[in-house]
mmCIF file of C-alpha atoms and ligand atoms in Angstrom:
data_model
loop_
_atom_site.group_PDB
_atom_site.id
_atom_site.type_symbol
_atom_site.label_atom_id
_atom_site.label_comp_id
_atom_site.label_asym_id
_atom_site.label_seq_id
_atom_site.Cartn_x
_atom_site.Cartn_y
_atom_site.Cartn_z
ATOM 1 C CA MET A 1 141.398 121.090 83.456
ATOM 2 C CA PRO A 2 142.472 121.847 79.864
ATOM 3 C CA LEU A 3 141.156 125.075 78.355
ATOM 4 C CA ILE A 4 139.998 123.145 75.276
ATOM 5 C CA GLU A 5 139.167 119.442 75.327
ATOM 6 C CA VAL A 6 138.034 117.765 72.128
ATOM 7 C CA THR A 7 137.209 114.058 72.299
ATOM 8 C CA ASP A 8 136.341 111.898 69.300
ATOM 9 C CA LEU A 9 134.845 114.798 67.316
ATOM 10 C CA ARG A 10 132.949 113.728 64.204
ATOM 11 C CA LYS A 11 131.363 115.890 61.547
ATOM 12 C CA SER A 12 130.046 115.128 58.065
ATOM 13 C CA TYR A 13 128.547 117.293 55.351
ATOM 14 C CA GLY A 14 125.989 114.995 53.733
ATOM 15 C CA SER A 15 127.931 111.898 52.755
ATOM 16 C CA ARG A 16 131.340 113.657 52.998
ATOM 17 C CA VAL A 17 133.055 112.925 56.294
ATOM 18 C CA ALA A 18 135.088 116.049 57.171
ATOM 19 C CA VAL A 19 136.235 115.095 60.686
ATOM 20 C CA HIS A 20 136.654 111.424 61.639
ATOM 21 C CA GLY A 21 137.106 111.223 65.388
ATOM 22 C CA VAL A 22 139.485 114.034 66.333
ATOM 23 C CA SER A 23 140.813 114.381 69.885
ATOM 24 C CA PHE A 24 143.216 116.932 71.377
ATOM 25 C CA THR A 25 143.575 119.225 74.368
ATOM 26 C CA VAL A 26 144.886 122.763 74.722
ATOM 27 C CA GLU A 27 146.239 123.942 78.068
ATOM 28 C CA ARG A 28 145.727 127.445 79.431
ATOM 29 C CA GLY A 29 148.515 129.829 78.349
ATOM 30 C CA GLU A 30 149.663 127.782 75.355
ATOM 31 C CA ILE A 31 150.034 128.793 71.754
ATOM 32 C CA PHE A 32 148.566 125.696 70.138
ATOM 33 C CA GLY A 33 148.867 125.192 66.390
ATOM 34 C CA ILE A 34 146.387 123.406 64.147
ATOM 35 C CA LEU A 35 148.279 122.366 61.035
ATOM 36 C CA GLY A 36 147.066 120.281 58.167
ATOM 37 C CA THR A 37 146.772 119.494 54.527
ATOM 38 C CA ASN A 38 144.046 121.176 52.464
ATOM 39 C CA GLY A 39 140.617 119.855 53.296
ATOM 40 C CA ALA A 40 141.951 118.104 56.422
ATOM 41 C CA GLY A 41 139.108 119.317 58.628
ATOM 42 C CA LYS A 42 140.826 122.214 60.433
ATOM 43 C CA THR A 43 138.177 124.846 59.706
ATOM 44 C CA THR A 44 135.349 122.434 60.478
ATOM 45 C CA THR A 45 136.953 121.589 63.830
ATOM 46 C CA VAL A 46 137.510 125.245 64.718
ATOM 47 C CA GLU A 47 133.943 126.108 63.713
ATOM 48 C CA CYS A 48 132.675 123.346 66.015
ATOM 49 C CA LEU A 49 134.846 124.794 68.829
ATOM 50 C CA GLN A 50 133.186 128.173 68.319
ATOM 51 C CA GLY A 51 129.707 126.672 68.313
ATOM 52 C CA LEU A 52 129.173 127.710 64.690
ATOM 53 C CA ARG A 53 128.642 124.097 63.682
ATOM 54 C CA ARG A 54 127.041 121.290 65.629
ATOM 55 C CA ALA A 55 129.178 118.153 65.843
ATOM 56 C CA ASP A 56 127.664 114.809 64.780
ATOM 57 C CA GLY A 57 129.504 112.994 67.561
ATOM 58 C CA GLY A 58 132.090 113.349 70.301
ATOM 59 C CA THR A 59 132.395 116.038 72.955
ATOM 60 C CA ILE A 60 133.892 119.526 73.042
ATOM 61 C CA SER A 61 134.606 121.642 76.082
ATOM 62 C CA VAL A 62 135.975 125.181 75.697
ATOM 63 C CA LEU A 63 136.613 127.085 78.946
ATOM 64 C CA GLY A 64 134.493 124.391 80.586
ATOM 65 C CA LEU A 65 131.537 125.283 78.347
ATOM 66 C CA ASP A 66 129.644 123.470 75.607
ATOM 67 C CA PRO A 67 130.157 125.605 72.474
ATOM 68 C CA VAL A 68 126.624 125.050 71.153
ATOM 69 C CA ALA A 69 124.599 125.134 74.378
ATOM 70 C CA ASP A 70 126.678 127.934 75.947
ATOM 71 C CA ARG A 71 127.467 129.866 72.780
ATOM 72 C CA ALA A 72 126.532 133.305 74.133
ATOM 73 C CA ALA A 73 128.713 132.900 77.226
ATOM 74 C CA LEU A 74 131.576 131.547 75.137
ATOM 75 C CA THR A 75 131.404 134.390 72.621
ATOM 76 C CA ARG A 76 132.120 136.865 75.402
ATOM 77 C CA ARG A 77 135.268 134.985 76.437
ATOM 78 C CA VAL A 78 136.729 133.946 73.072
ATOM 79 C CA GLY A 79 138.201 136.354 70.502
ATOM 80 C CA VAL A 80 138.110 135.297 66.875
ATOM 81 C CA GLN A 81 140.116 136.926 64.132
ATOM 82 C CA LEU A 82 137.797 138.123 61.381
ATOM 83 C CA GLN A 83 138.597 137.649 57.753
ATOM 84 C CA GLU A 84 139.311 141.073 56.249
ATOM 85 C CA SER A 85 136.463 140.986 53.740
ATOM 86 C CA ARG A 86 133.976 141.060 56.602
ATOM 87 C CA LEU A 87 134.816 144.691 57.503
ATOM 88 C CA PRO A 88 133.361 147.577 55.486
ATOM 89 C CA ALA A 89 136.139 149.396 53.578
ATOM 90 C CA LYS A 90 135.012 152.830 54.779
ATOM 91 C CA LEU A 91 135.000 151.985 58.473
ATOM 92 C CA ARG A 92 137.853 153.749 60.284
ATOM 93 C CA VAL A 93 140.183 151.747 62.489
ATOM 94 C CA ARG A 94 139.126 153.431 65.738
ATOM 95 C CA GLU A 95 135.441 153.198 64.809
ATOM 96 C CA ALA A 96 135.792 149.469 64.165
ATOM 97 C CA LEU A 97 137.465 148.909 67.532
ATOM 98 C CA GLU A 98 134.923 151.043 69.393
ATOM 99 C CA LEU A 99 132.047 149.253 67.675
ATOM 100 C CA PHE A 100 133.405 145.825 68.605
ATOM 101 C CA ALA A 101 134.255 147.001 72.130
ATOM 102 C CA SER A 102 130.587 147.888 72.604
ATOM 103 C CA PHE A 103 129.643 144.209 72.206
ATOM 104 C CA TYR A 104 131.549 143.127 75.329
ATOM 105 C CA PRO A 105 130.838 143.601 79.032
ATOM 106 C CA ASP A 106 134.442 144.466 79.952
ATOM 107 C CA PRO A 107 136.281 145.539 76.787
ATOM 108 C CA ALA A 108 139.921 146.545 76.466
ATOM 109 C CA ASP A 109 140.754 150.250 76.419
ATOM 110 C CA VAL A 110 140.750 151.107 72.701
ATOM 111 C CA ASP A 111 143.669 153.536 73.002
ATOM 112 C CA VAL A 112 145.796 150.995 74.831
ATOM 113 C CA LEU A 113 144.987 148.421 72.155
ATOM 114 C CA LEU A 114 145.821 150.872 69.341
ATOM 115 C CA ASP A 115 149.218 151.497 70.953
ATOM 116 C CA ARG A 116 149.887 147.848 71.632
ATOM 117 C CA LEU A 117 149.217 146.842 68.041
ATOM 118 C CA GLY A 118 151.069 149.793 66.515
ATOM 119 C CA LEU A 119 147.836 151.172 65.078
ATOM 120 C CA ARG A 120 147.713 154.571 66.781
ATOM 121 C CA GLU A 121 148.863 156.493 63.698
ATOM 122 C CA HIS A 122 146.297 154.658 61.565
ATOM 123 C CA ALA A 123 143.365 155.130 63.959
ATOM 124 C CA CYS A 124 141.567 157.610 61.682
ATOM 125 C CA ARG A 125 142.266 155.806 58.422
ATOM 126 C CA SER A 126 139.587 153.771 56.745
ATOM 127 C CA PHE A 127 140.079 150.018 56.724
ATOM 128 C CA GLY A 128 140.044 149.751 52.925
ATOM 129 C CA LYS A 129 143.086 152.022 52.636
ATOM 130 C CA LEU A 130 145.358 150.036 54.954
ATOM 131 C CA SER A 131 148.159 147.731 53.801
ATOM 132 C CA GLY A 132 147.780 143.970 54.186
ATOM 133 C CA GLY A 133 149.891 143.949 57.362
ATOM 134 C CA GLN A 134 147.948 146.838 58.891
ATOM 135 C CA LYS A 135 144.642 145.120 58.089
ATOM 136 C CA GLN A 136 145.932 141.981 59.731
ATOM 137 C CA ARG A 137 146.816 143.938 62.864
ATOM 138 C CA VAL A 138 143.310 145.414 62.934
ATOM 139 C CA SER A 139 141.808 141.936 62.667
ATOM 140 C CA VAL A 140 143.983 140.774 65.580
ATOM 141 C CA ALA A 141 143.017 143.893 67.566
ATOM 142 C CA LEU A 142 139.336 143.082 66.999
ATOM 143 C CA ALA A 143 139.947 139.555 68.289
ATOM 144 C CA LEU A 144 141.442 141.037 71.470
ATOM 145 C CA VAL A 145 139.056 143.905 72.145
ATOM 146 C CA GLY A 146 136.801 141.812 74.383
ATOM 147 C CA GLN A 147 139.793 140.859 76.592
ATOM 148 C CA PRO A 148 139.328 137.174 75.711
ATOM 149 C CA GLU A 149 140.823 134.226 77.553
ATOM 150 C CA LEU A 150 141.218 132.409 74.226
ATOM 151 C CA ALA A 151 142.122 133.969 70.864
ATOM 152 C CA ILE A 152 141.520 131.977 67.684
ATOM 153 C CA LEU A 153 143.728 133.203 64.847
ATOM 154 C CA ASP A 154 143.252 131.695 61.403
ATOM 155 C CA GLU A 155 145.735 132.046 58.519
ATOM 156 C CA LEU A 156 147.251 134.952 60.370
ATOM 157 C CA THR A 157 150.089 135.843 58.026
ATOM 158 C CA THR A 158 148.761 134.756 54.631
ATOM 159 C CA GLY A 159 149.677 137.401 52.063
ATOM 160 C CA LEU A 160 152.078 139.311 54.305
ATOM 161 C CA ASP A 161 155.668 140.203 53.408
ATOM 162 C CA PRO A 162 158.502 138.761 55.534
ATOM 163 C CA HIS A 163 158.762 141.901 57.703
ATOM 164 C CA ALA A 164 155.041 142.068 58.356
ATOM 165 C CA ARG A 165 154.997 138.339 59.146
ATOM 166 C CA ARG A 166 157.701 138.753 61.773
ATOM 167 C CA GLU A 167 155.928 141.744 63.300
ATOM 168 C CA THR A 168 152.744 139.693 63.465
ATOM 169 C CA TRP A 169 154.602 136.833 65.176
ATOM 170 C CA GLU A 170 155.917 139.245 67.802
ATOM 171 C CA LEU A 171 152.377 140.428 68.282
ATOM 172 C CA VAL A 172 151.166 136.883 68.936
ATOM 173 C CA GLU A 173 153.979 136.312 71.432
ATOM 174 C CA GLY A 174 152.934 139.546 73.118
ATOM 175 C CA ILE A 175 149.334 138.316 73.316
ATOM 176 C CA ARG A 176 150.422 135.108 74.997
ATOM 177 C CA ALA A 177 152.606 137.082 77.409
ATOM 178 C CA THR A 178 149.430 138.753 78.694
ATOM 179 C CA GLY A 179 148.019 135.326 79.621
ATOM 180 C CA VAL A 180 145.760 134.762 76.621
ATOM 181 C CA THR A 181 145.708 131.220 75.214
ATOM 182 C CA VAL A 182 146.135 131.219 71.433
ATOM 183 C CA LEU A 183 144.754 128.698 68.954
ATOM 184 C CA LEU A 184 146.581 129.268 65.687
ATOM 185 C CA VAL A 185 145.416 127.667 62.437
ATOM 186 C CA THR A 186 148.201 127.825 59.891
ATOM 187 C CA HIS A 187 149.691 126.293 56.765
ATOM 188 C CA PHE A 188 153.110 127.771 57.517
ATOM 189 C CA MET A 189 155.506 125.411 59.239
ATOM 190 C CA ASP A 190 158.052 128.141 60.003
ATOM 191 C CA GLU A 191 155.306 130.071 61.763
ATOM 192 C CA ALA A 192 154.263 127.038 63.779
ATOM 193 C CA GLU A 193 157.861 126.221 64.685
ATOM 194 C CA ARG A 194 158.541 129.764 65.828
ATOM 195 C CA LEU A 195 155.306 130.340 67.744
ATOM 196 C CA CYS A 196 153.639 127.146 68.870
ATOM 197 C CA ASP A 197 154.278 125.318 72.130
ATOM 198 C CA ARG A 198 152.448 122.324 70.721
ATOM 199 C CA VAL A 199 150.711 121.492 67.477
ATOM 200 C CA ALA A 200 148.189 118.986 66.175
ATOM 201 C CA ILE A 201 148.715 117.816 62.613
ATOM 202 C CA PHE A 202 145.481 117.102 60.749
ATOM 203 C CA ASP A 203 145.282 114.940 57.656
ATOM 204 C CA ALA A 204 142.141 113.743 55.910
ATOM 205 C CA GLY A 205 139.873 114.439 58.878
ATOM 206 C CA ARG A 206 142.109 112.896 61.541
ATOM 207 C CA VAL A 207 144.812 114.085 63.906
ATOM 208 C CA VAL A 208 147.898 112.138 62.838
ATOM 209 C CA ALA A 209 150.287 113.607 65.404
ATOM 210 C CA THR A 210 150.301 115.949 68.404
ATOM 211 C CA GLY A 211 153.330 117.312 70.202
ATOM 212 C CA THR A 212 155.925 120.034 70.392
ATOM 213 C CA PRO A 213 157.456 121.071 67.065
ATOM 214 C CA GLY A 214 160.807 119.691 68.280
ATOM 215 C CA GLY A 215 159.256 116.430 69.457
ATOM 216 C CA LEU A 216 157.487 115.900 66.133
ATOM 217 C CA ARG A 217 160.721 116.562 64.219
ATOM 218 C CA GLN A 218 162.544 114.008 66.345
ATOM 219 C CA SER A 219 159.770 111.437 66.038
ATOM 220 C CA VAL A 220 160.400 111.115 62.310
ATOM 221 C CA ASN A 221 164.067 112.152 62.296
ATOM 222 C CA ALA A 222 163.352 115.319 60.321
ATOM 223 C CA SER A 223 165.470 118.466 60.398
ATOM 224 C CA THR A 224 162.532 120.843 59.947
ATOM 225 C CA LEU A 225 158.867 120.810 60.930
ATOM 226 C CA ASP A 226 158.090 121.096 57.227
ATOM 227 C CA ASP A 227 159.852 117.766 56.570
ATOM 228 C CA ALA A 228 158.191 116.204 59.614
ATOM 229 C CA PHE A 229 154.787 117.408 58.374
ATOM 230 C CA VAL A 230 155.314 115.884 54.912
ATOM 231 C CA SER A 231 156.510 112.639 56.430
ATOM 232 C CA LEU A 232 153.676 112.401 58.973
ATOM 233 C CA THR A 233 150.924 113.286 56.533
ATOM 234 C CA ARG A 234 152.309 111.072 53.775
ATOM 235 C CA SER A 235 152.571 108.051 56.036
ATOM 236 C CA ALA A 236 148.972 108.621 57.071
ATOM 237 C CA ARG A 237 147.707 108.381 53.477
HETATM 238 N N1 LIG B 301 129.973 123.578 54.016
HETATM 239 C C1 LIG B 301 130.502 122.464 53.507
HETATM 240 N N2 LIG B 301 129.754 121.624 52.750
HETATM 241 C C2 LIG B 301 130.260 120.490 52.243
HETATM 242 N N3 LIG B 301 131.525 120.081 52.414
HETATM 243 C C3 LIG B 301 132.319 120.879 53.144
HETATM 244 C C4 LIG B 301 131.860 122.107 53.730
HETATM 245 N N4 LIG B 301 132.889 122.681 54.409
HETATM 246 C C5 LIG B 301 133.937 121.861 54.256
HETATM 247 N N5 LIG B 301 133.605 120.783 53.511
HETATM 248 C C6 LIG B 301 134.479 119.648 53.167
HETATM 249 O O1 LIG B 301 134.931 119.082 54.386
HETATM 250 C C7 LIG B 301 136.302 118.745 54.294
HETATM 251 C C8 LIG B 301 137.087 119.499 55.373
HETATM 252 O O2 LIG B 301 137.041 120.896 55.068
HETATM 253 P P1 LIG B 301 137.676 121.999 56.019
HETATM 254 O O3 LIG B 301 137.335 123.324 55.415
HETATM 255 O O4 LIG B 301 137.289 121.750 57.414
HETATM 256 O O5 LIG B 301 139.240 121.702 55.839
HETATM 257 P P2 LIG B 301 140.516 122.620 56.120
HETATM 258 O O6 LIG B 301 141.501 121.732 56.775
HETATM 259 O O7 LIG B 301 140.123 123.848 56.836
HETATM 260 O O8 LIG B 301 140.996 122.960 54.642
HETATM 261 P P3 LIG B 301 141.872 124.169 54.037
HETATM 262 O O9 LIG B 301 143.227 124.093 54.657
HETATM 263 O O10 LIG B 301 141.897 123.819 52.575
HETATM 264 O O11 LIG B 301 141.121 125.435 54.358
HETATM 265 C C9 LIG B 301 136.739 119.069 52.880
HETATM 266 O O12 LIG B 301 136.637 117.877 52.123
HETATM 267 C C10 LIG B 301 135.723 120.079 52.418
HETATM 268 O O13 LIG B 301 135.547 120.002 51.026
#
């Protein structure tokens, strides 16, 4: 059984249709990318997967659970990367991890997590004083502190320099190596090509293509995923 199964998902905000019948599956152990043009419905879909929004139609199963009906059970098994602005600037890195660890029945060891994410030397620093890359690592650490089976990472490397981006990619590969399935929402095609086993390309509320980055490139005879993305989303307009 797939870890995530979305079938014919539909969601509107008033008269604006945000998601028009989206279907895809994510297998256990994959890094699965959600790519798409602005306003394509990626965030809405991911929010429905987390049970934060109720779908208007279609079905969603995450870890065999219904995200709305089983939200409490799902929250314990899914780690979601927080946007940085949601953490108080004065909170220290270790305090943040210990606080989040206290929400879970079987949390990760905070010291092990600090080491794994290269945050040990920053453990006593307050969040507001960290660099963009360090903040990003804290947000990933918080997504992992509950030892989730699924980690949802959204716009992971936005605003990071090329070194910090590469370090973050290695981190994501390390997460997958521990058996965690990763759902990665990104606008960066190089990131998707490097990290994702498979991707779904969203455009105007629909999935216009699903496959491996290499398979999608070949399907439209493109030399990069970026070119394939432009071609696939343009032809869908
Ligand atoms: N709370 C809301 N109320 C009304 N319309 C919304 C709301 N949230 C999103 N939308 C609209 O739904 C559509 C899909 O938005 P969504 O945020 O899911 O797209 P996205 O793919 O995540 O976009 P981006 O890449 O720009 O973040 C857009 O047209 C957006 O304007």
